[in-house]
Amino acid sequence: MASEAPGSQVLYRKWRPQRFYEVVGQEPVTRTLRNAVASGRVAHAYLLCGPRGTGKTSLGRLIAKAVNCPSPEDGEPCNRCPSCLEYLQGQAPDLVEMDAASNRGIDEIRRLRDRVGLAPMGGRYKVYLIDEVHMLTQEAYNALLKTLEEPPPHVIFVLATTEPHRLPATIVSRCQRFDLRRIPMQAAVDRLAQVCQAEGYDIDRRGLEQIARASGGSLRDAINLLEQVVAYYGPSPTADQVMDALGLRADPRGHELVAAIARGDLPGALRVVASAHDDGVEMRQLAREAVAHLRALLLLRTGAADTLDMAQEELAELEPLARSAPEARIVQALKALAGADFRDDPYSPLPLELALVEVLGPPVRSAPSSAQAAAQDPPADPAPAEGPPPAQGQPQADDPGPLHERLVSLCRRVNLSLADLLGSARIARVDEEELVLGFPYRQLVEHMDRPMYREVLERIASEALGRPVRVRLELASPSRTGRGGHLLREALRHGAVPIAQEGGEDDVPAEEA
Ligand SMILES: [Zn+2]
């Protein structure tokens, strides 16, 4: 995203690391390389693996400069000798860079092989830096392998790749491999702060954190973004201007959604989703934000918040939620939301809504789990005085006949959560053209009565009936479905509106009457 934005990259080139210790966030790798240079035990082939923007190319050039510096200091290039100055000016004759993404052919590698035999012009080593090496063709690999098998003593290969798993094992096994990691946010912020100080920019830490986070562990992207922000807003942008520049209009709904989950508030959570959907927010992104917040809650609870890439202010906002929310619910919500599948349509609210119903809705109506729930958590409230006994573990619908069962089982193939909701409905009417489903709670009817749910239900109903039918949803008549039991109590707890308020008072559990 950020790399495609137009930018001169002047700042990035200016702030490329010129010593190993300036490489941000890759200490184990740079320490090993420094030791190798200092002791003169340099490998003939290095493989640098890691996500984009983590410094693979910079490191490759540093290796070339360091091994050719006649007077390295503690394994670092001196940056003063004629050889180092050539590298600093980008004119080193003994560094050959090749981008395999644009030079995939065997001809280039053959030419490279022919040149490999030539002695370096000025320095001790000729260094071949091949970027995106996984893009080479099979023939090119074979040619490269021949060279790697018998490398001339004055040649060093540095192979860089974002996708090491696509490299032949024969290539990998002949290289010393280093895995570069994404730059930790605080390390990127420190580097940005250093750049700002030297360049005379004034951006507060929160603004720098936003830039670092937006670049997803790529320091190159982070510095390019910094350059763009300053080019647009001048050297002292406010945190809000930084947010604007990054297209990060602060949207509070990820936080609101997690707050509703923490409260166990299903209607509230569904309202947040609906309002975000109305505003055209991408649902996949909302789910991601909620997952990030939930993960933060979990880590805050376990006292491991320092491992989070989050701004202090945000953490302070999350702390009260972390203290109040039951841990089991956080874990359950994390699993459900992280597993929500948006592959069909990232803007569809359905996967998110189903995940929320799964976590906050009535418990799944299967006999063993109901029995378990009853055994572990007996309802504390007394049974209704005159109403029928609670129907725990029993089907709630009146006519769980063959058609209803078939609908539920067909639905189960499409989506388990939707099938659970369908299980609480009953078939009110069926005719040639229409199937009417009665749901016991107004909340459920409102929740289910949308085109996207009906589309699924109509597909299933048409399959079950063997003819195309419309599906309509309504409230089931109170006298037939107003039984008590833990499902109803659970639904009431979640804000469901009982439908038996007018006719069947005696059907409502005691605490509601
Ligand atoms: Zn030097």
Coordinates of C-alpha atoms in Angstrom, one line a residue, residues 67-383:
V67 CA 34.1 -7.1 3.3
N68 CA 35.9 -4.7 0.9
C69 CA 36.9 -2.1 3.5
P70 CA 40.7 -2.5 4.2
S71 CA 40.4 -1.1 7.7
P72 CA 37.1 -2.3 9.2
E73 CA 36.5 -1.2 12.8
D74 CA 35.1 -3.9 15.0
G75 CA 33.5 -5.5 12.0
E76 CA 32.0 -2.2 10.8
P77 CA 33.0 -0.5 7.5
C78 CA 35.1 2.6 8.2
N79 CA 33.1 4.8 5.8
R80 CA 36.3 6.9 5.1
C81 CA 38.5 4.8 2.9
P82 CA 38.3 5.1 -1.0
S83 CA 36.4 1.8 -1.2
C84 CA 33.9 2.8 1.4
L85 CA 33.4 6.2 -0.3
E86 CA 32.7 4.5 -3.5
Y87 CA 29.9 2.5 -1.8
L88 CA 28.6 5.6 -0.1
Q89 CA 28.3 7.3 -3.6
G90 CA 26.6 4.2 -5.0
Q91 CA 29.4 3.7 -7.5
A92 CA 31.1 0.6 -6.3
P93 CA 32.4 -1.4 -9.2
D94 CA 32.6 -4.7 -7.3
L95 CA 29.0 -4.8 -6.3
V96 CA 26.7 -6.3 -8.9
E97 CA 23.0 -5.9 -8.1
M98 CA 20.4 -7.9 -9.9
D99 CA 16.6 -8.0 -9.5
A100 CA 15.4 -11.5 -10.2
A101 CA 11.9 -10.3 -10.5
S102 CA 12.8 -8.5 -13.7
N103 CA 15.7 -10.7 -14.8
R104 CA 14.4 -14.2 -14.5
G105 CA 16.2 -15.6 -17.5
I106 CA 19.0 -18.0 -17.7
D107 CA 21.0 -15.6 -20.0
E108 CA 21.5 -13.2 -17.1
I109 CA 22.7 -15.9 -14.8
R110 CA 25.0 -17.3 -17.5
R111 CA 26.4 -13.8 -18.1
L112 CA 26.8 -13.6 -14.3
R113 CA 28.6 -17.0 -14.3
D114 CA 31.0 -15.8 -17.0
R115 CA 31.7 -12.6 -15.1
V116 CA 32.2 -14.5 -11.8
G117 CA 35.5 -15.7 -13.1
L118 CA 36.8 -12.2 -13.3
A119 CA 38.8 -10.8 -10.4
P120 CA 37.4 -7.9 -8.5
M121 CA 38.4 -4.5 -9.8
G122 CA 39.4 -2.6 -6.6
G123 CA 38.4 -4.5 -3.5
R124 CA 39.0 -8.0 -2.2
Y125 CA 35.6 -9.4 -3.1
K126 CA 33.1 -9.2 -5.9
V127 CA 29.6 -9.3 -4.4
Y128 CA 26.6 -10.4 -6.4
L129 CA 23.4 -9.2 -4.7
I130 CA 20.4 -11.0 -6.2
D131 CA 17.1 -9.6 -5.0
E132 CA 13.8 -11.6 -5.1
V133 CA 15.9 -14.7 -5.9
H134 CA 12.8 -17.0 -5.7
M135 CA 11.7 -15.5 -9.0
L136 CA 14.4 -17.2 -11.0
T137 CA 13.5 -19.9 -13.5
Q138 CA 14.5 -23.5 -13.0
E139 CA 17.3 -23.2 -15.6
A140 CA 18.6 -20.1 -13.9
Y141 CA 18.6 -21.9 -10.6
N142 CA 20.6 -24.7 -12.2
A143 CA 23.2 -22.3 -13.6
L144 CA 23.3 -20.4 -10.2
L145 CA 23.8 -23.7 -8.4
K146 CA 26.8 -24.6 -10.5
T147 CA 28.5 -21.4 -9.4
L148 CA 27.5 -21.9 -5.7
E149 CA 28.9 -25.4 -5.8
E150 CA 32.4 -24.1 -6.7
P151 CA 32.5 -20.5 -5.8
P152 CA 35.7 -18.6 -6.8
P153 CA 37.5 -17.4 -3.6
H154 CA 36.9 -13.7 -4.4
V155 CA 33.2 -14.0 -4.9
I156 CA 30.3 -13.6 -2.4
F157 CA 26.7 -14.1 -3.3
V158 CA 24.0 -12.4 -1.3
L159 CA 20.6 -13.8 -2.2
A160 CA 17.5 -12.0 -0.8
T161 CA 14.0 -13.2 -0.8
T162 CA 10.6 -12.6 0.7
E163 CA 9.6 -16.2 0.0
P164 CA 12.3 -18.6 1.0
H165 CA 10.0 -21.6 0.9
R166 CA 9.9 -21.2 -2.9
L167 CA 13.7 -21.7 -3.2
P168 CA 15.1 -25.2 -4.1
A169 CA 16.7 -26.9 -1.1
T170 CA 19.9 -27.3 -3.1
I171 CA 20.3 -23.5 -3.2
V172 CA 19.3 -22.9 0.4
S173 CA 21.7 -25.6 1.7
R174 CA 24.7 -23.8 0.1
C175 CA 24.0 -20.5 1.8
Q176 CA 24.4 -19.1 5.3
R177 CA 20.8 -18.2 6.0
F178 CA 19.5 -15.2 8.0
D179 CA 15.9 -14.6 8.8
L180 CA 15.1 -10.9 9.2
R181 CA 12.0 -10.1 11.3
R182 CA 9.5 -7.4 10.9
I183 CA 10.7 -4.3 12.6
P184 CA 9.2 -4.0 16.1
M185 CA 7.0 -0.9 16.4
Q186 CA 9.1 0.7 19.2
A187 CA 12.3 0.2 17.2
A188 CA 10.8 1.8 14.1
V189 CA 9.5 4.7 16.2
D190 CA 13.0 5.2 17.7
R191 CA 14.5 5.3 14.3
L192 CA 11.8 7.7 13.0
A193 CA 12.4 10.0 16.1
Q194 CA 16.1 9.9 15.3
V195 CA 15.4 10.9 11.6
C196 CA 13.0 13.7 12.8
Q197 CA 15.5 15.1 15.2
A198 CA 18.3 15.2 12.6
E199 CA 16.0 16.7 9.9
G200 CA 14.4 19.2 12.2
Y201 CA 10.9 17.7 12.1
D202 CA 8.6 18.0 15.1
I203 CA 6.1 15.1 15.3
D204 CA 5.0 13.8 18.7
R205 CA 5.5 10.1 19.6
R206 CA 1.8 9.2 19.0
G207 CA 2.1 10.5 15.5
L208 CA 5.3 8.5 14.9
E209 CA 3.6 5.4 16.4
Q210 CA 0.8 5.9 13.8
I211 CA 3.3 6.0 11.0
A212 CA 5.2 3.0 12.3
R213 CA 2.0 1.0 12.7
A214 CA 0.7 1.9 9.2
S215 CA 3.9 0.6 7.7
G216 CA 3.4 -2.9 9.2
G217 CA 7.0 -3.6 10.2
S218 CA 8.6 -2.1 7.1
L219 CA 11.1 0.6 7.9
R220 CA 11.3 1.6 4.3
D221 CA 7.6 2.3 4.2
A222 CA 7.7 4.1 7.5
I223 CA 10.4 6.5 6.4
N224 CA 8.7 7.1 3.0
L225 CA 5.4 7.8 4.9
L226 CA 7.2 10.3 7.1
E227 CA 8.6 12.0 4.0
Q228 CA 5.1 12.2 2.5
V229 CA 3.5 13.6 5.7
V230 CA 6.2 16.3 6.0
A231 CA 6.0 17.1 2.3
Y232 CA 2.2 17.7 2.7
Y233 CA 1.9 19.3 6.2
G234 CA 5.3 20.8 6.8
P235 CA 7.9 19.9 9.4
S236 CA 5.6 20.1 12.4
P237 CA 2.4 18.2 11.7
T238 CA -0.1 17.5 14.5
A239 CA -1.1 13.9 15.4
D240 CA -4.5 14.6 13.7
Q241 CA -2.8 15.7 10.5
V242 CA -0.7 12.5 10.6
M243 CA -3.8 10.5 11.0
D244 CA -5.4 12.3 8.0
A245 CA -2.3 11.8 5.9
L246 CA -2.3 8.1 6.6
G247 CA -6.0 7.8 5.8
L248 CA -6.5 6.7 9.5
R249 CA -9.6 8.7 10.5
A250 CA -9.9 7.5 14.0
D251 CA -13.0 5.2 14.0
P252 CA -14.1 4.4 17.5
R253 CA -16.2 1.4 16.5
G254 CA -13.6 -1.3 16.9
H255 CA -13.4 -0.2 20.5
E256 CA -17.2 0.1 20.9
L257 CA -17.7 -3.4 19.5
V258 CA -15.2 -4.8 22.0
A259 CA -16.8 -2.9 24.8
A260 CA -20.2 -4.5 23.9
I261 CA -18.6 -7.9 23.8
A262 CA -17.0 -7.3 27.2
R263 CA -20.4 -6.4 28.6
G264 CA -22.0 -9.5 27.0
D265 CA -24.3 -7.1 25.2
L266 CA -25.4 -8.8 22.0
P267 CA -27.9 -6.2 20.8
G268 CA -25.3 -3.5 21.4
A269 CA -22.7 -5.4 19.5
L270 CA -25.0 -5.9 16.6
R271 CA -25.9 -2.2 16.5
V272 CA -22.3 -1.3 16.3
V273 CA -21.9 -3.7 13.3
A274 CA -25.1 -2.3 11.6
S275 CA -24.0 1.3 12.0
A276 CA -20.5 0.6 10.6
H277 CA -22.1 -1.3 7.8
D278 CA -24.4 1.6 7.0
D279 CA -21.4 3.9 6.9
G280 CA -19.7 1.6 4.3
V281 CA -17.0 0.4 6.7
E282 CA -15.3 -2.7 5.5
M283 CA -16.5 -5.5 7.9
R284 CA -13.3 -7.5 7.6
Q285 CA -11.3 -4.4 8.8
L286 CA -13.8 -3.9 11.7
A287 CA -13.3 -7.5 12.7
R288 CA -9.6 -7.2 12.5
E289 CA -9.7 -4.1 14.8
A290 CA -11.9 -5.9 17.2
V291 CA -9.5 -8.9 17.2
A292 CA -6.6 -6.6 17.9
H293 CA -8.4 -5.0 20.8
L294 CA -9.5 -8.4 22.2
R295 CA -6.0 -9.6 22.0
A296 CA -4.9 -6.5 23.8
L297 CA -7.5 -7.2 26.5
L298 CA -6.1 -10.7 27.0
L299 CA -2.5 -9.6 27.2
L300 CA -3.4 -6.8 29.6
R301 CA -5.1 -9.3 31.8
T302 CA -2.0 -11.5 31.8
G303 CA 0.3 -8.6 32.5
A304 CA 2.0 -8.9 29.1
A305 CA 0.9 -5.6 27.6
D306 CA 4.5 -4.6 26.9
T307 CA 4.5 -7.1 24.0
L308 CA 1.7 -5.1 22.3
D309 CA 2.3 -2.8 19.4
M310 CA -0.1 -0.3 20.8
A311 CA 0.0 3.4 21.8
Q312 CA 0.0 4.1 25.6
E313 CA -3.2 6.1 25.2
E314 CA -5.0 3.2 23.6
L315 CA -3.9 0.8 26.3
A316 CA -5.1 3.1 29.0
E317 CA -8.6 3.1 27.3
L318 CA -8.6 -0.7 27.2
E319 CA -7.6 -1.3 30.8
P320 CA -11.0 -0.9 32.5
L321 CA -12.5 -3.4 29.9
A322 CA -9.6 -5.8 30.6
R323 CA -10.4 -5.8 34.3
S324 CA -14.2 -6.3 33.9
A325 CA -14.6 -8.8 31.0
P326 CA -14.6 -12.5 31.8
E327 CA -11.5 -14.1 30.4
A328 CA -13.4 -17.1 28.9
R329 CA -15.6 -14.7 26.9
I330 CA -12.6 -12.8 25.6
V331 CA -11.0 -16.0 24.4
Q332 CA -14.2 -17.3 22.9
A333 CA -14.8 -13.9 21.1
L334 CA -11.2 -13.9 19.8
K335 CA -11.6 -17.4 18.4
A336 CA -15.0 -16.6 16.8
L337 CA -14.0 -13.2 15.3
A338 CA -10.6 -14.4 14.1
G339 CA -12.3 -17.3 12.4
A340 CA -14.9 -15.2 10.7
D341 CA -14.6 -15.9 7.0
F342 CA -14.7 -12.8 4.8
R343 CA -13.4 -14.4 1.6
D344 CA -16.7 -14.1 -0.2
D345 CA -17.2 -10.4 0.5
P346 CA -15.2 -8.3 2.9
Y347 CA -18.1 -5.9 3.2
S348 CA -20.7 -8.4 4.3
P349 CA -21.7 -8.1 7.9
L350 CA -22.9 -11.7 8.1
P351 CA -19.7 -13.5 9.2
L352 CA -19.2 -10.9 11.9
E353 CA -22.8 -11.0 13.1
L354 CA -22.8 -14.8 13.2
A355 CA -19.6 -14.8 15.2
L356 CA -21.2 -12.4 17.7
V357 CA -24.3 -14.5 18.0
E358 CA -22.1 -17.5 18.6
V359 CA -20.3 -15.8 21.4
L360 CA -23.1 -13.7 23.0
G361 CA -26.2 -15.4 21.9
P362 CA -28.2 -18.2 23.5
P363 CA -26.1 -21.3 24.0
V364 CA -26.0 -24.0 21.3
R365 CA -29.0 -26.2 21.6
S366 CA -27.5 -29.7 21.6
A367 CA -28.6 -32.2 24.2
P368 CA -25.2 -33.0 25.8
S369 CA -24.1 -29.4 26.2
S370 CA -27.5 -28.4 27.6
A371 CA -27.2 -31.2 30.1
Q372 CA -23.7 -30.1 31.0
A373 CA -24.8 -26.5 31.3
A374 CA -27.7 -27.5 33.6
A375 CA -25.4 -29.6 35.7
Q376 CA -22.7 -27.0 36.1
D377 CA -24.8 -23.9 36.3
P378 CA -28.3 -24.6 37.7
P379 CA -30.6 -21.7 37.2
A380 CA -30.8 -19.8 40.5
D381 CA -34.3 -18.3 39.9
P382 CA -37.4 -20.2 40.9
A383 CA -39.6 -21.8 38.2

